């Protein structure tokens, strides 16, 4: 076999695996040409943990009102086991009309009714709270809260 | 230049045992099956959410709105079945690309509800790469008879390693692009840890066990940040293989453990070691297991043939 023929064989046999390798690695690295905030799936820029964030945070969340106080609700009761998705669901619901807010509250109350662990909860309140994360976690200081909507848990 | 390309080609296509690639198919495929089955009820729950919560990513951008719940569950079940065939190596040339496409769709759909996770990206990339490779030439049910491919199996394993390295490299570069070298001082990470754990507390999830002590004494976070950047930007060393690659994998695994302890964020694919299997001799436990199983099956037959005492 001549050198040229051997080269042709190598190119022919290696062309497809080489192309697959180049395309997959290239696609994975392609987010480098996008803005880091322009995230996607599965070709991500992986921007997690990279952003500057103040420790003071305002966010909306659902709390269960009991006869003696209140309890924080698990994300599953909002509609997903993932905390970030639960937050997105509440933020979007709370940003809608009064009717949409009540619909979200009722949906949470209906789901909660089926969870025996929360038998003591008589109402759901969706609140928007502003807390300093360091004060809250290290010193146990709760910030300010505004109630946005409240609905009864019908049993 | 020609010499460099020839060297690169020879290195990329240097041989590796077919069993190693098959072991990766079995291990990663098994993880994917379990993962998808475990997500089915969540996918069903997501399908009940209002249309306004739907924010499609990746291939799911083809949709104008969410799919009916029944169809979402049906696709998830089909994905699990295809992934099982992929894992077992049944009609691999047909089932593997279908399994990869189905996994891409199902997990893209899961990530299309307000917040993309970063826990499943590498799994999808690995399954796609395996689906393009001759990963079912051994240790497969109903495998295709034929001679081994002229290009061998090493390139596919090297591709899996390169994909792992690329994802960590991107994470490191993102930190530098967004925050610059100042990311190392630890303050930015401290705030991230604080905010993330506050969010968890308010949304009823568990606060990470080491969060509060580290927030109270943040100087230790500088070390964690420095090591994180070294690991992420240094991920390309895995392509060297051998001990260096295994040491990097151990470091990356420890990093994920640190993320659990500080933020209670779980990346199961690397935490259970699957992301790093391509840098290990993945075939060894399977060889032992299959050998043990063969011996176990042959033993009663041997006893049956023994002359009566």
XYZ file of C-alpha atoms in Angstrom:
464
model
C 0.000 0.000 0.000
C 1.420 3.372 -0.985
C 1.725 6.206 1.497
C -1.059 8.035 -0.340
C -3.368 5.031 -0.212
C -2.674 4.597 3.489
C -3.435 8.259 4.078
C -6.692 7.907 2.152
C -7.676 4.914 4.317
C -6.891 6.831 7.518
C -8.937 9.828 6.352
C -11.843 7.601 5.293
C -11.990 5.616 8.522
C -11.334 8.520 10.841
C -13.453 11.162 9.124
C -16.772 10.346 10.778
C -15.489 9.895 14.367
C -13.379 13.038 13.963
C -16.381 14.998 12.695
C -18.554 13.735 15.583
C -15.844 14.726 18.080
C -15.345 18.193 16.584
C -19.079 18.921 16.356
C -19.832 17.806 19.927
C -16.873 19.582 21.514
C -17.498 22.662 19.357
C -21.181 22.751 20.311
C -20.333 22.392 24.018
C -17.849 25.277 23.798
C -20.088 27.374 21.559
C -21.661 29.267 24.541
C -18.285 31.035 24.861
C -19.326 33.270 21.974
C -22.638 34.116 23.667
C -23.140 36.552 26.523
C -22.619 34.707 29.851
C -26.174 35.610 30.921
C -27.594 33.980 27.762
C -28.081 30.559 29.330
C -29.647 27.568 27.591
C -29.965 23.792 27.825
C -27.938 21.637 27.349
C -25.457 24.103 25.815
C -25.019 26.305 28.855
C -22.703 29.173 29.707
C -22.770 27.801 33.319
C -23.171 31.236 34.915
C -24.178 29.862 38.334
C -22.398 31.294 41.398
C -20.709 33.971 39.233
C -22.962 37.005 39.712
C -22.471 39.740 42.282
C -25.455 39.700 44.598
C -26.446 41.876 47.545
C -27.315 39.984 50.720
C -30.570 41.913 51.057
C -33.243 40.180 49.069
C -36.904 40.730 48.324
C -38.871 37.725 47.203
C -42.345 36.286 47.340
C -43.128 32.978 49.002
C -46.039 31.080 50.431
C -46.494 30.471 54.151
C -48.959 28.229 55.909
C -50.968 30.001 58.621
C -51.688 27.850 61.684
C -53.737 28.695 64.804
C -50.561 29.449 66.715
C -48.239 30.907 64.098
C -47.010 30.013 60.625
C -44.900 27.505 58.730
C -42.795 27.679 55.589
C -44.098 25.350 52.888
C -42.063 22.793 50.945
C -41.532 23.564 47.223
C -43.497 20.423 46.231
C -46.623 22.076 47.604
C -46.098 24.989 45.225
C -45.925 22.545 42.328
C -42.323 21.344 41.951
C -39.648 19.768 44.173
C -37.106 22.288 42.829
C -36.695 25.424 44.935
C -35.782 27.687 42.018
C -38.739 26.579 39.958
C -41.034 27.012 42.982
C -39.768 30.565 43.333
C -40.332 31.244 39.626
C -43.889 29.908 39.886
C -44.691 32.178 42.846
C -43.030 35.251 41.334
C -44.935 34.835 38.089
C -48.212 34.150 39.890
C -47.825 37.144 42.164
C -46.960 39.394 39.211
C -50.333 38.681 37.580
C -53.828 40.028 38.236
C -55.643 39.690 41.588
C -57.555 36.766 40.118
C -54.327 35.020 39.079
C -52.863 35.575 42.537
C -55.929 34.005 44.117
C -55.751 31.118 41.618
C -52.155 30.403 42.653
C -53.085 30.609 46.350
C -56.016 28.223 45.849
C -53.839 25.819 43.868
C -51.321 25.708 46.732
C -54.133 25.265 49.295
C -55.589 22.365 47.288
C -52.208 20.598 47.080
C -51.504 21.196 50.777
C -54.865 19.684 51.801
C -53.570 16.305 50.647
C -50.360 16.454 52.735
C -50.963 15.185 56.285
C -47.752 16.828 57.551
C -49.497 20.209 57.147
C -52.804 19.270 58.851
C -52.451 22.228 61.233
C -52.414 24.805 58.414
C -55.741 26.633 58.125
C -54.856 29.228 55.468
C -52.231 30.048 52.887
C -50.694 33.507 52.634
C -48.442 34.550 49.805
C -46.175 37.282 51.079
C -43.413 39.454 49.682
C -40.625 39.651 52.241
C -37.425 41.670 52.367
C -34.671 40.077 54.451
C -30.949 40.423 54.917
C -29.643 36.896 54.306
C -26.788 37.183 56.818
C -29.059 38.591 59.557
C -31.670 35.926 58.842
C -29.278 32.947 58.816
C -26.642 33.950 61.382
C -28.707 36.030 63.815
C -32.225 34.706 63.129
C -33.592 38.200 62.376
C -36.658 38.243 60.145
C -37.090 41.322 57.922
C -40.314 42.948 56.730
C -43.197 41.168 54.985
C -46.229 42.362 53.010
C -49.143 39.978 52.561
C -50.219 39.814 48.879
C -53.027 37.293 49.006
C -54.605 34.917 51.523
C -56.907 31.952 51.026
C -58.479 29.357 53.270
C -57.482 25.686 53.262
C -60.865 23.974 52.929
C -60.897 20.601 54.652
C 1.591 21.675 11.145
C 0.994 18.384 9.336
C 3.038 16.620 11.973
C 1.009 18.230 14.761
C -2.261 17.150 13.135
C -0.913 13.618 12.656
C 0.181 13.513 16.306
C -3.218 14.828 17.431
C -4.976 12.215 15.310
C -2.842 9.379 16.640
C -3.393 10.550 20.214
C -7.157 11.000 19.795
C -7.503 7.579 18.160
C -5.118 5.733 20.456
C -6.677 2.383 21.392
C -8.779 1.531 24.425
C -10.641 -1.678 25.247
C -14.148 -2.108 23.847
C -15.181 -3.206 27.350
C -14.356 0.230 28.771
C -16.663 2.010 26.356
C -19.345 -0.624 26.935
C -19.004 -0.166 30.710
C -19.525 3.577 30.257
C -22.636 2.887 28.177
C -24.034 0.601 30.876
C -23.180 2.901 33.809
C -24.262 6.188 32.230
C -27.305 4.564 30.633
C -28.394 3.112 33.982
C -28.052 6.512 35.619
C -30.116 8.085 32.811
C -32.883 5.467 33.154
C -33.108 5.949 36.924
C -32.982 9.732 36.530
C -35.788 9.892 33.970
C -37.994 7.433 35.888
C -37.418 9.520 39.017
C -38.466 12.700 37.205
C -41.734 11.308 35.783
C -43.969 12.413 38.653
C -42.322 15.854 38.647
C -42.909 16.186 34.889
C -46.504 15.230 35.498
C -46.773 17.933 38.189
C -45.206 20.552 35.917
C -47.743 19.775 33.223
C -50.492 20.963 35.597
C -48.945 24.438 35.898
C -50.439 27.380 33.997
C -49.155 28.109 30.497
C -47.605 31.403 31.699
C -44.927 29.467 33.619
C -43.660 27.817 30.452
C -40.286 29.273 29.356
C -38.907 26.866 26.741
C -35.172 26.212 26.409
C -33.111 24.322 23.824
C -35.025 22.063 21.470
C -38.282 22.736 23.338
C -38.238 26.260 21.847
C -39.945 24.568 18.897
C -43.135 24.540 20.994
C -45.496 27.497 21.341
C -46.876 26.225 24.620
C -46.748 23.292 27.039
C -47.754 19.821 25.923
C -50.749 17.962 27.397
C -49.906 16.106 30.607
C -50.616 12.675 29.113
C -48.229 13.330 26.227
C -45.487 14.543 28.587
C -45.780 11.343 30.625
C -45.908 9.198 27.489
C -42.709 10.816 26.158
C -41.007 10.335 29.549
C -41.965 6.631 29.584
C -40.794 6.203 25.977
C -37.528 7.925 26.918
C -37.006 5.518 29.818
C -37.722 2.487 27.591
C -35.351 3.721 24.872
C -32.669 4.415 27.471
C -33.093 0.887 28.813
C -32.511 -0.487 25.300
C -29.497 1.866 25.018
C -28.108 0.533 28.311
C -28.624 -3.106 27.341
C -27.245 -2.476 23.852
C -30.353 -3.742 22.052
C -30.409 -2.730 18.356
C -27.958 -0.041 19.383
C -27.592 1.701 16.040
C -31.302 2.467 16.073
C -32.173 2.757 19.763
C -29.117 4.765 20.880
C -29.736 7.869 18.712
C -33.443 7.693 19.544
C -32.663 7.405 23.266
C -30.290 10.392 23.079
C -32.864 12.493 21.221
C -35.613 11.497 23.658
C -33.425 12.312 26.676
C -32.524 15.688 25.146
C -36.213 16.450 24.662
C -37.419 15.232 28.064
C -34.757 17.039 30.085
C -35.035 20.200 27.968
C -38.769 20.129 28.714
C -38.044 19.735 32.427
C -35.715 22.752 32.275
C -38.385 24.842 30.524
C -40.283 25.971 33.608
C -38.644 29.148 34.776
C -35.125 28.133 35.725
C -32.598 26.021 33.821
C -30.765 23.627 36.139
C -27.163 22.802 35.450
C -27.305 19.298 36.861
C -28.323 17.464 33.692
C -26.335 19.120 30.893
C -23.349 16.785 31.051
C -25.551 13.687 31.283
C -27.290 14.676 28.036
C -23.971 15.435 26.307
C -22.494 12.096 27.424
C -25.508 10.114 26.213
C -25.402 11.901 22.833
C -21.676 11.128 22.509
C -22.194 7.468 23.456
C -25.056 7.210 20.971
C -22.665 8.282 18.199
C -20.008 5.734 19.231
C -19.628 1.938 18.834
C -20.427 1.452 22.519
C -22.365 -1.810 22.164
C -19.794 -4.013 20.427
C -19.358 -6.044 23.629
C -21.454 -6.619 26.772
C -24.643 -6.031 24.831
C -27.802 -8.011 24.182
C -28.507 -8.723 20.507
C -25.267 -7.122 19.443
C -24.277 -6.702 15.831
C -21.790 -9.307 14.591
C -18.787 -7.870 12.808
C -15.183 -6.856 13.079
C -14.203 -4.051 15.482
C -14.139 -0.558 13.967
C -10.855 0.488 12.380
C -10.775 3.609 14.548
C -11.126 1.613 17.764
C -12.891 2.758 20.922
C -10.416 5.193 22.475
C -11.672 8.279 20.622
C -15.172 7.902 22.085
C -13.824 7.658 25.644
C -11.586 10.662 24.989
C -14.628 12.535 23.682
C -16.519 11.840 26.928
C -13.528 13.125 28.923
C -13.295 16.228 26.713
C -16.997 16.987 27.222
C -16.611 16.705 30.993
C -13.578 19.004 30.878
C -15.334 21.497 28.599
C -18.317 21.949 30.922
C -16.076 22.687 33.932
C -13.869 24.971 31.833
C -16.953 26.935 30.743
C -18.038 27.337 34.375
C -14.605 28.737 35.263
C -14.540 31.082 32.276
C -18.080 32.306 33.100
C -16.877 33.346 36.575
C -13.995 35.306 35.054
C -16.186 36.864 32.358
C -18.896 37.914 34.813
C -16.981 38.724 37.991
C -13.311 38.824 36.975
C -10.455 37.683 39.183
C -12.187 39.387 42.123
C -14.323 36.245 42.358
C -11.470 34.650 44.309
C -11.793 36.945 47.346
C -14.813 34.943 48.480
C -17.233 37.781 49.139
C -19.253 37.127 46.024
C -19.523 33.425 46.877
C -20.414 34.280 50.471
C -23.322 36.385 49.249
C -24.369 33.609 46.869
C -24.335 31.086 49.708
C -26.281 33.453 51.967
C -28.923 34.304 49.365
C -29.275 30.707 48.226
C -29.777 29.407 51.750
C -32.190 32.232 52.605
C -34.214 31.327 49.541
C -34.229 27.692 50.643
C -35.332 28.610 54.154
C -38.203 30.768 52.861
C -39.288 28.143 50.347
C -39.293 25.392 52.955
C -36.159 23.525 51.866
C -33.274 22.483 54.158
C -30.493 24.996 54.850
C -27.031 23.539 54.083
C -25.219 22.158 57.171
C -22.015 24.237 56.810
C -23.656 27.416 55.496
C -24.062 29.268 58.779
C -20.536 28.561 60.174
C -18.910 29.587 56.871
C -21.057 32.724 56.595
C -19.994 33.631 60.112
C -16.273 33.022 59.297
C -15.983 33.876 55.579
C -12.170 33.877 55.239
C -12.225 30.101 54.580
C -14.297 30.773 51.483
C -11.303 32.451 49.801
C -9.524 29.090 49.813
C -12.632 27.359 48.452
C -12.920 29.968 45.667
C -9.266 29.676 44.680
C -9.450 25.896 44.521
C -12.694 26.058 42.536
C -11.155 28.272 39.847
C -8.017 26.114 39.669
C -10.169 22.998 39.263
C -12.488 24.485 36.666
C -9.870 26.210 34.530
C -7.520 23.245 34.958
C -10.099 20.681 33.857
C -8.274 20.210 30.534
C -5.596 18.185 32.373
C -8.072 15.297 32.344
C -7.200 14.853 28.658
C -3.714 13.764 29.763
C -5.339 10.713 31.349
C -3.738 8.554 34.043
C -3.099 9.699 37.572
C -3.391 13.421 36.780
C -6.901 12.923 35.401
C -7.910 10.785 38.389
C -6.575 13.390 40.814
C -8.563 16.085 39.025
C -11.677 13.910 39.197
C -11.188 13.452 42.954
C -10.823 17.225 43.347
C -13.934 17.921 41.281
C -15.905 15.373 43.295
C -14.751 17.065 46.531
C -15.857 20.415 45.074
C -19.372 19.064 44.508
C -19.407 17.700 48.049
C -18.477 21.203 49.226
C -21.391 22.655 47.244
C -23.755 20.248 49.028
C -22.394 21.179 52.452
C -22.451 24.918 51.767
C -25.522 25.343 49.581
C -27.432 22.056 49.696
C -27.295 21.997 45.910
C -26.965 18.459 44.585
C -25.343 17.593 41.284
C -26.061 13.841 41.364
C -24.299 12.992 38.085
C -20.848 14.063 39.336
C -21.601 13.413 43.023
C -22.232 9.719 42.354
C -19.109 9.656 40.195
C -20.728 9.070 36.791
C -19.347 12.304 35.284
C -15.816 11.139 36.067
C -16.099 7.484 34.998
C -14.506 8.185 31.576
C -11.167 8.945 33.288
C -11.254 5.681 35.245
C -10.901 2.015 34.286
C -14.671 1.761 34.199
C -14.625 -1.788 32.819
C -12.980 -3.324 35.898
C -16.006 -3.603 38.226
C -18.115 -4.872 35.326
C -15.478 -7.472 34.357
C -15.470 -8.694 37.943
C -19.268 -8.702 38.111
C -19.746 -10.524 34.804
C -16.964 -13.001 35.746
C -18.621 -13.690 39.087
C -21.977 -14.167 37.374
C -20.460 -16.597 34.818
C -18.812 -18.609 37.597
C -22.043 -18.696 39.562
C -23.973 -20.017 36.559
C -21.335 -22.630 35.733
C -20.898 -23.970 39.266
C -24.207 -25.875 39.637
C -23.684 -27.402 36.179
C -20.236 -28.579 37.211
C -21.683 -30.058 40.396
C -24.435 -31.735 38.365
C -21.819 -33.455 36.184
C -19.836 -34.719 39.162
C -19.928 -38.493 39.757
C -22.182 -39.655 42.648
C -20.344 -40.166 45.949
